[in-house]
Short mmCIF file of C-alpha atoms and ligand atoms in Angstrom, two decimals:
data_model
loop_
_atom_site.label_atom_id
_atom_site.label_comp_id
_atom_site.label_asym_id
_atom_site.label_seq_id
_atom_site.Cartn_x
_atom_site.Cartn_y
_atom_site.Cartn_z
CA UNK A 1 119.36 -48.82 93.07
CA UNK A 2 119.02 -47.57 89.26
CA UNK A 3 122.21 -46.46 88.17
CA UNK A 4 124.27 -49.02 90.26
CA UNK A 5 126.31 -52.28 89.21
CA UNK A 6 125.61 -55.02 91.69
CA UNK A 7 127.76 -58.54 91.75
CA UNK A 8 126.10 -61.53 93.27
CA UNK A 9 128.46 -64.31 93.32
CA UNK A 10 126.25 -67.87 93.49
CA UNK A 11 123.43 -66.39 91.89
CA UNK A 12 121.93 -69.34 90.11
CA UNK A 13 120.07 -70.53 93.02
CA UNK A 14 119.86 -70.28 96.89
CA UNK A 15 119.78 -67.01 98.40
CA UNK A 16 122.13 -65.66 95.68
CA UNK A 17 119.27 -65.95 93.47
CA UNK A 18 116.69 -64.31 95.41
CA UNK A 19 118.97 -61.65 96.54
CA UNK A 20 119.77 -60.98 92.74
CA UNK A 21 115.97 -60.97 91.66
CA UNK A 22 115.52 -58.07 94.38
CA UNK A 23 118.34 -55.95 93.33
CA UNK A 24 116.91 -56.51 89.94
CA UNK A 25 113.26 -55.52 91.03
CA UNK A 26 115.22 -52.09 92.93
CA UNK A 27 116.65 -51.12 89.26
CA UNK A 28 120.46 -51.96 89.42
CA UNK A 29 122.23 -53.53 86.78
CA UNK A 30 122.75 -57.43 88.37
CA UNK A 31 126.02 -59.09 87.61
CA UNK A 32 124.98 -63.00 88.36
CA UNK A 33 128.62 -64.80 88.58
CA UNK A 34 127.33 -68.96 88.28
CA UNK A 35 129.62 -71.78 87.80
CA UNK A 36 126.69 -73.41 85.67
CA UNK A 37 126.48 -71.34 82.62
CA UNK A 38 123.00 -73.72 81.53
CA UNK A 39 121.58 -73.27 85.31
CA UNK A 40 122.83 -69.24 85.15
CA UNK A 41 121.08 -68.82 81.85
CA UNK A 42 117.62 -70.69 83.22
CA UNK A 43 118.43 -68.04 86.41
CA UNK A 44 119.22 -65.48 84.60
CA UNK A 45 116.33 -65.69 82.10
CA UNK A 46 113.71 -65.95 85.43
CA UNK A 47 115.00 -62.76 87.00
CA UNK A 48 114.42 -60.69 84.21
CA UNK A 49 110.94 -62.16 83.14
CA UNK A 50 110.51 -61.41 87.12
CA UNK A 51 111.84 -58.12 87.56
CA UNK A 52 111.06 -56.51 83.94
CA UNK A 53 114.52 -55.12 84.09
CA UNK A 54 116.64 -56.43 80.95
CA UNK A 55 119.91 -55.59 82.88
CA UNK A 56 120.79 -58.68 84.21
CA UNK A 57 124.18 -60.44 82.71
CA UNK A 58 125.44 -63.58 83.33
CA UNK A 59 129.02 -64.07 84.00
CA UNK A 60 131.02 -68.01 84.74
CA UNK A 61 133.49 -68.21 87.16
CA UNK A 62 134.33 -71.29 89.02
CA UNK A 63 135.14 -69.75 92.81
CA UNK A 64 137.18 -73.22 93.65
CA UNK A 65 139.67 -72.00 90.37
CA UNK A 66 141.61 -69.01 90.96
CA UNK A 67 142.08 -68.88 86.88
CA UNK A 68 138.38 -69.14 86.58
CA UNK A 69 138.17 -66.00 88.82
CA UNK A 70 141.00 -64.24 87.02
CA UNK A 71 139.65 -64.12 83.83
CA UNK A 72 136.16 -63.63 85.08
CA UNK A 73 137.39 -60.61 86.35
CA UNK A 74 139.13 -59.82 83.30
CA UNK A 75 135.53 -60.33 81.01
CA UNK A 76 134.05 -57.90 84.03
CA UNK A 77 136.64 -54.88 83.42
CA UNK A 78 136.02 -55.15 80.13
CA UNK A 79 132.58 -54.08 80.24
CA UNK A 80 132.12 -51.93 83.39
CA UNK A 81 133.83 -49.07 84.91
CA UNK A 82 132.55 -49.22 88.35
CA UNK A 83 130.89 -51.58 90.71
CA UNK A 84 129.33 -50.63 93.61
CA UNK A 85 128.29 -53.54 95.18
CA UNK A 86 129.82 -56.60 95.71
CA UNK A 87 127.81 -59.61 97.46
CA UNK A 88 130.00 -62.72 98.20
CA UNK A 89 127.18 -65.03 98.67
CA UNK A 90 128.72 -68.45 97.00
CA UNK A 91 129.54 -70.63 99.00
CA UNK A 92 128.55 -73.83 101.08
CA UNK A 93 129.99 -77.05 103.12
CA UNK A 94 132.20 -79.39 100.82
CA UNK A 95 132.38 -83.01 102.18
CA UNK A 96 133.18 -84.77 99.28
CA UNK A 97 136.38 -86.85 99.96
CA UNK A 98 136.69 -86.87 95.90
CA UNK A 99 137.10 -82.92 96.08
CA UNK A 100 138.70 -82.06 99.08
CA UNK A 101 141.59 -80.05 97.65
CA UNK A 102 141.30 -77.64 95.26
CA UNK A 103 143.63 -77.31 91.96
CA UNK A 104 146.19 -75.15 94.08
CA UNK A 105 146.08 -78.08 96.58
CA UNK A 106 143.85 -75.78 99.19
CA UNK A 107 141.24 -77.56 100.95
CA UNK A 108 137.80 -76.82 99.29
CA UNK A 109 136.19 -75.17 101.99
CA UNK A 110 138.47 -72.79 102.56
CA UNK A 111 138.81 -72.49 98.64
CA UNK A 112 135.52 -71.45 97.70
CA UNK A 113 134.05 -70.12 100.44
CA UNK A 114 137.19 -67.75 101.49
CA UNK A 115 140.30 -67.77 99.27
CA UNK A 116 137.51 -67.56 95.68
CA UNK A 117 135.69 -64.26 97.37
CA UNK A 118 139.06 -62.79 98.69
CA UNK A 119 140.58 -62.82 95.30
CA UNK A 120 137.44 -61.37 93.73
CA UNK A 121 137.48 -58.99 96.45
CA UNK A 122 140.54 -57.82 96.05
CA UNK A 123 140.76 -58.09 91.79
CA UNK A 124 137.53 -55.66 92.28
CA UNK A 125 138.74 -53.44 94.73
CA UNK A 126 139.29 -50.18 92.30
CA UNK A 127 136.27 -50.63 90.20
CA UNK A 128 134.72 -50.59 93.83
CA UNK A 129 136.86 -47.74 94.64
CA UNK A 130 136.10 -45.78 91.46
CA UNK A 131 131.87 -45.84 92.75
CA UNK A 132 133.20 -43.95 95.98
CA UNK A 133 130.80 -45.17 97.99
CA UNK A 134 130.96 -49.36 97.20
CA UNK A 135 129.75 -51.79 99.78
CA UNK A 136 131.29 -55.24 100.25
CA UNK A 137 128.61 -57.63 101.51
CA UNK A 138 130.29 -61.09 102.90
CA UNK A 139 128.05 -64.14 103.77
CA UNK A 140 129.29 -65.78 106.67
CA UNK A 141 127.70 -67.74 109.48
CA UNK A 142 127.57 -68.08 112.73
CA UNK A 143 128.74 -71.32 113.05
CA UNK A 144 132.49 -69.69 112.12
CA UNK A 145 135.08 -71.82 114.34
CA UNK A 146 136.01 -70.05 117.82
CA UNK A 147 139.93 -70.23 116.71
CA UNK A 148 142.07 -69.71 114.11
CA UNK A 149 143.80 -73.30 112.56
CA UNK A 150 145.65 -71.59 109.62
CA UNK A 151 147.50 -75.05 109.41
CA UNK A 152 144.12 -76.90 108.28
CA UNK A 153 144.50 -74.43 104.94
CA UNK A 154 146.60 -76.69 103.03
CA UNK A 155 146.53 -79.82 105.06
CA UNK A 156 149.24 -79.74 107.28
CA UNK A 157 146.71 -80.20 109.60
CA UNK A 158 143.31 -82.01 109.11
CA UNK A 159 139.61 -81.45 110.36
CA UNK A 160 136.16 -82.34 109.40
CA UNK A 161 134.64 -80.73 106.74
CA UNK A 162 131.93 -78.87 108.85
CA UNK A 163 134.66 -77.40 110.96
CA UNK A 164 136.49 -76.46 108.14
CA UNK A 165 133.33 -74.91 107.04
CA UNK A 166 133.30 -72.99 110.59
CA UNK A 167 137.20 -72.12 109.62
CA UNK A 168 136.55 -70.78 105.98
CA UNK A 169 133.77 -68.36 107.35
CA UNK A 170 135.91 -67.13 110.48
CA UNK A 171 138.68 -66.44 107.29
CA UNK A 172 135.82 -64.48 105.12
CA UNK A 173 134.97 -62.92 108.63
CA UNK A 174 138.98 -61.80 109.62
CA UNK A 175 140.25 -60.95 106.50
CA UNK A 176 137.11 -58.37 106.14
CA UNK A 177 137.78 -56.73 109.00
CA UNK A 178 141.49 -56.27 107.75
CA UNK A 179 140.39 -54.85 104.29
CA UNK A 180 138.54 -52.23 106.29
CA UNK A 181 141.82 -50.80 107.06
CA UNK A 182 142.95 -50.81 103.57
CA UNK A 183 140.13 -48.79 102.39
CA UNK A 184 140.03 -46.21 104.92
CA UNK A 185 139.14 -43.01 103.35
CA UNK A 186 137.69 -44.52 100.32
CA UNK A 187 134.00 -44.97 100.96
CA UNK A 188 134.02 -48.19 100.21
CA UNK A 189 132.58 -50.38 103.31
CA UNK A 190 132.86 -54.12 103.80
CA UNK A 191 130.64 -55.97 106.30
CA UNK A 192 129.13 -59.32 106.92
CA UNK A 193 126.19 -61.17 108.01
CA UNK A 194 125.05 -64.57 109.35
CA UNK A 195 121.59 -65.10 107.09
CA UNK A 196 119.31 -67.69 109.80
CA UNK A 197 118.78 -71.01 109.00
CA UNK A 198 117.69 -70.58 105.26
CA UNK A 199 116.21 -73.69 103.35
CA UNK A 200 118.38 -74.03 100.19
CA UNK A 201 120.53 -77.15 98.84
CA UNK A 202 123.50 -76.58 100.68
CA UNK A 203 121.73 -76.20 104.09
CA UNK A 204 119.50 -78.83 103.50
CA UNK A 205 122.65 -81.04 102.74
CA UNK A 206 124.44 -80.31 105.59
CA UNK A 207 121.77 -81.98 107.94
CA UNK A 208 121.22 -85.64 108.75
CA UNK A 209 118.08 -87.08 105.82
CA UNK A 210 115.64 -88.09 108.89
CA UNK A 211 115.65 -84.25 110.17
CA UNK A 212 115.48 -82.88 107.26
CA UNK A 213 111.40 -83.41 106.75
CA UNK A 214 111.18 -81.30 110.32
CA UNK A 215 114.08 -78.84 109.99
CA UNK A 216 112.58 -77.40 107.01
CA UNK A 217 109.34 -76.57 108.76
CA UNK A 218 111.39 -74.06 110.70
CA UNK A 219 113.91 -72.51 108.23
CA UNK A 220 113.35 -70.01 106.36
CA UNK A 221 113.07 -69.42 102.75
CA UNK A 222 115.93 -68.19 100.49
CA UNK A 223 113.69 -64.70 100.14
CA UNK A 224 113.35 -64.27 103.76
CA UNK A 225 117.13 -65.18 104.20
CA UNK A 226 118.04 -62.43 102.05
CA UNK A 227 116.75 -59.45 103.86
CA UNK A 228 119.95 -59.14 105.71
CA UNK A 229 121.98 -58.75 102.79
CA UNK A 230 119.74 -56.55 100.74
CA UNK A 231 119.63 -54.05 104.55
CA UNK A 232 123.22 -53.83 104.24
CA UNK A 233 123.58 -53.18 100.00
CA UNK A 234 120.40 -50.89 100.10
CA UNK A 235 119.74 -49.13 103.38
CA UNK A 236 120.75 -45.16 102.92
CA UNK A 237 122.04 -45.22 107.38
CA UNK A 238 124.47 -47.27 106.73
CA UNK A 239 126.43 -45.47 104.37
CA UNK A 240 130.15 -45.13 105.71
CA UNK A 241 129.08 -48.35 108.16
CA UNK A 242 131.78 -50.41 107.54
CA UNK A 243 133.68 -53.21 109.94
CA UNK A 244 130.42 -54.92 111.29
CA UNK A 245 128.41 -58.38 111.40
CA UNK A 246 124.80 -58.32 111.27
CA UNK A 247 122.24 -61.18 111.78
CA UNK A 248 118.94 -60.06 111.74
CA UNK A 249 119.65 -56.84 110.50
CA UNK A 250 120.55 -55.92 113.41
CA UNK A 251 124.53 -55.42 114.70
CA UNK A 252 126.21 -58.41 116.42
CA UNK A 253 129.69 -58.97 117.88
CA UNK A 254 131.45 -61.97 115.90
CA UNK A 255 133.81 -64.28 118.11
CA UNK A 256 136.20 -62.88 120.31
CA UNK A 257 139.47 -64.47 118.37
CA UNK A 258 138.15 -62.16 114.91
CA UNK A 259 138.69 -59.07 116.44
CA UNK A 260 142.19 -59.81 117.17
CA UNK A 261 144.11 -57.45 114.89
CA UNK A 262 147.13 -59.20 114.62
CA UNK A 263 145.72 -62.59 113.47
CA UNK A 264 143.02 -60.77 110.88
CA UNK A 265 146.74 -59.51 109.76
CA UNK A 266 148.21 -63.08 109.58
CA UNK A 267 145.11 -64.32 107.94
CA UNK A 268 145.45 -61.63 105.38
CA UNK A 269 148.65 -62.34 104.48
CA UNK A 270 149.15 -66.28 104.40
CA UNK A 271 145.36 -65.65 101.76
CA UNK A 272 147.53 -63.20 99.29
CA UNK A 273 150.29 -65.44 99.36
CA UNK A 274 147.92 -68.20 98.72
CA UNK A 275 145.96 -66.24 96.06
CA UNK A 276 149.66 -64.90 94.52
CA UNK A 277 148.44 -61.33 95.52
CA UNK A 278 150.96 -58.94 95.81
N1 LIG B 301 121.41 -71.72 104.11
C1 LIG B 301 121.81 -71.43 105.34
O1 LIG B 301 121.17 -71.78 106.32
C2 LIG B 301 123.10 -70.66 105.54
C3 LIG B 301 123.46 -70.32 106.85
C4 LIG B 301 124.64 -69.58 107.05
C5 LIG B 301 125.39 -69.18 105.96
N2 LIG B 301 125.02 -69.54 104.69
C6 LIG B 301 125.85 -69.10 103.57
O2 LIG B 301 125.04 -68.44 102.63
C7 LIG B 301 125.61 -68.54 101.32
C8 LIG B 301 124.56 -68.98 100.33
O3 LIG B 301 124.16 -70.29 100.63
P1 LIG B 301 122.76 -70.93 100.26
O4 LIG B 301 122.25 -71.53 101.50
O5 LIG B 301 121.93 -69.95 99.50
O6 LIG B 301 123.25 -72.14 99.35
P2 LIG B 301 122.83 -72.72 97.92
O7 LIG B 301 121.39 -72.49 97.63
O8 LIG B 301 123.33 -74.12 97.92
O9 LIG B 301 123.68 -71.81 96.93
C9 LIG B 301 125.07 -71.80 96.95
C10 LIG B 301 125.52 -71.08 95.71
O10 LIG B 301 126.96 -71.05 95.70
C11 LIG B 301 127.39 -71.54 94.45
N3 LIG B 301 128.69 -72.18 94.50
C12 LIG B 301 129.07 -73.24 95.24
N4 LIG B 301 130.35 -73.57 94.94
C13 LIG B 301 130.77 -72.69 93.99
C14 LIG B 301 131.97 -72.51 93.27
N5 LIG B 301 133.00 -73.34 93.42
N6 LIG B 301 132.05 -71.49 92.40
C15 LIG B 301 131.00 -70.67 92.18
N7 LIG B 301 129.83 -70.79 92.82
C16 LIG B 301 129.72 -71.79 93.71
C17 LIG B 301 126.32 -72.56 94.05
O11 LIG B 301 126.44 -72.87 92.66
P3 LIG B 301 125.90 -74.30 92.09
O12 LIG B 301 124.42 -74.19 91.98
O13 LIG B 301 126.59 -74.40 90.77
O14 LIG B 301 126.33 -75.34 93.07
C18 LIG B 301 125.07 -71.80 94.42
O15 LIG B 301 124.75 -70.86 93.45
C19 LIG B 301 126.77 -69.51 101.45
O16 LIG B 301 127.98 -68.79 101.55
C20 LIG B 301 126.48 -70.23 102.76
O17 LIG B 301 127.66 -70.73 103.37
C21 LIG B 301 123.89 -70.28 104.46
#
């Protein structure tokens, strides 16, 4: 990986973290995006005493704020010409009733976990174009929802927050599989993957306190959790692979309703208009 710039968006902690120390132990320059600048810098300070590699930069953007994402993208094109990989780890299920909406009035789930990595996505797209052969890594999961609800975006309808969790990653999901269309011919892939059951805050979290003691005998760690996402940024076959969902490492369909063309194209436009993309 020496030569290559690699953004890892949640990279303070979590499986951002670990994926971030290995691209840093492979060589590549690591772009850590945090929210936390003082729990980035403790990150950020860790993977290089870990990795011996210096090139690791820290870089705040607050996926939930569009603005925060603008001008973190702004600070990034300052610096670098290229990027070659892109790993949209942040992410994880909101259920505070304090913080359901976002600033732009979208509800958080769908915020951070799909509208914050589609706008980076897209604000990234030519530096990823200009490394010719770029790969777009999504995390999603495999408990994405089994239909589309654009309604629940904005509230005009409501759901609990672990199916809007299921809704943001069937977004992430969708809107992937459009932007493979968009970047035919430019060598610049975009897949996703559902990681296991992976012991980190936000999983942890997400299940009831008396489980939690037994659960975490059987999840895995944020390293082993990882290995998905570094196959997909690292592994020299799947160059030109582009379009697919992998759990495991290995290829898996995602549900039936993401493969409908039409409503990846619906999804993809109600997000720019959402995002103000052109
Ligand atoms: N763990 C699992 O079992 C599992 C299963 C399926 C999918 N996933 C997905 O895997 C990804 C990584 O999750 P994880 O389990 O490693 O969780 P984690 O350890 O809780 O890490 C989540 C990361 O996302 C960051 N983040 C959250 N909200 C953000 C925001 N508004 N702006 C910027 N960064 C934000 C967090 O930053 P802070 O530290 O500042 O909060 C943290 O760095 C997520 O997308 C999750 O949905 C996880």
């Amino acid at each position: 990986m020496k030569g290559k710039v690699c953004m890892v968006t949640g990279a303070n902690q979590g499986m951002g973290k670990a994926a971030s120390l290995e691209l840093a132990k492979l060589g590549a320059t690591v772009i850590m995006v945090c929210r936390n600048e003082r729990s980035g810098r403790e990150a950020q300070k860790e993977i290089k005493r870990q990795s011996g590699n210096d090139s690791v930069e820290l870089m705040i953007a607050d996926l939930a704020s569009q603005q925060s994402v603008r001008s973190m993208v702004q600070d990034f094109d300052s610096k670098f010409d290229k990027l070659h990989v892109l790993v949209n780890n942040a992410g994880g299920l909101f259920a505070d009733k304090q913080s359901l909406l976002n600033e732009d009035g979208v509800e958080m789930n769908i915020a951070v976990n799909h509208l914050g990595s589609f706008l980076l996505t897209n604000l990234l797209l030519d530096k990823l174009i200009a490394s010719k052969s770029g790969r777009i890594v999504n995390f999603s999961s495999m408990v994405m929802s089994k239909t589309l609800n654009m309604k629940t975006y904005k509230g005009e309808e409501t759901a609990a927050p672990m199916k809007m969790y299921g809704q943001s990653k069937l977004a992430m999901i969708m809107s992937g599989y459009a932007l493979v269309r968009r970047l035919e011919g430019t060598g610049v892939t975009v897949n996703a993957l559902h990681p296991g059951f992976v012991k980190t805050e936000s999983a942890m979290k997400s299940i009831p306190k008396f489980l939690r003691p037994v659960i975490g005998l059987f999840a895995l760690s944020p390293e082993q959790g990882t290995k998905t996402a570094i196959y997909l940024v690292t592994s020299p076959e799947l160059e030109g692979v582009t379009g697919k969902y992998y759990v495991n490492s290995k290829e898996k369909p995602s549900v039936p309703v993401s493969y409908d063309e039409s409503k990846q194209e619906s999804v993809w436009s109600y997000s720019a208009k959402l995002t103000g993309l052109a």
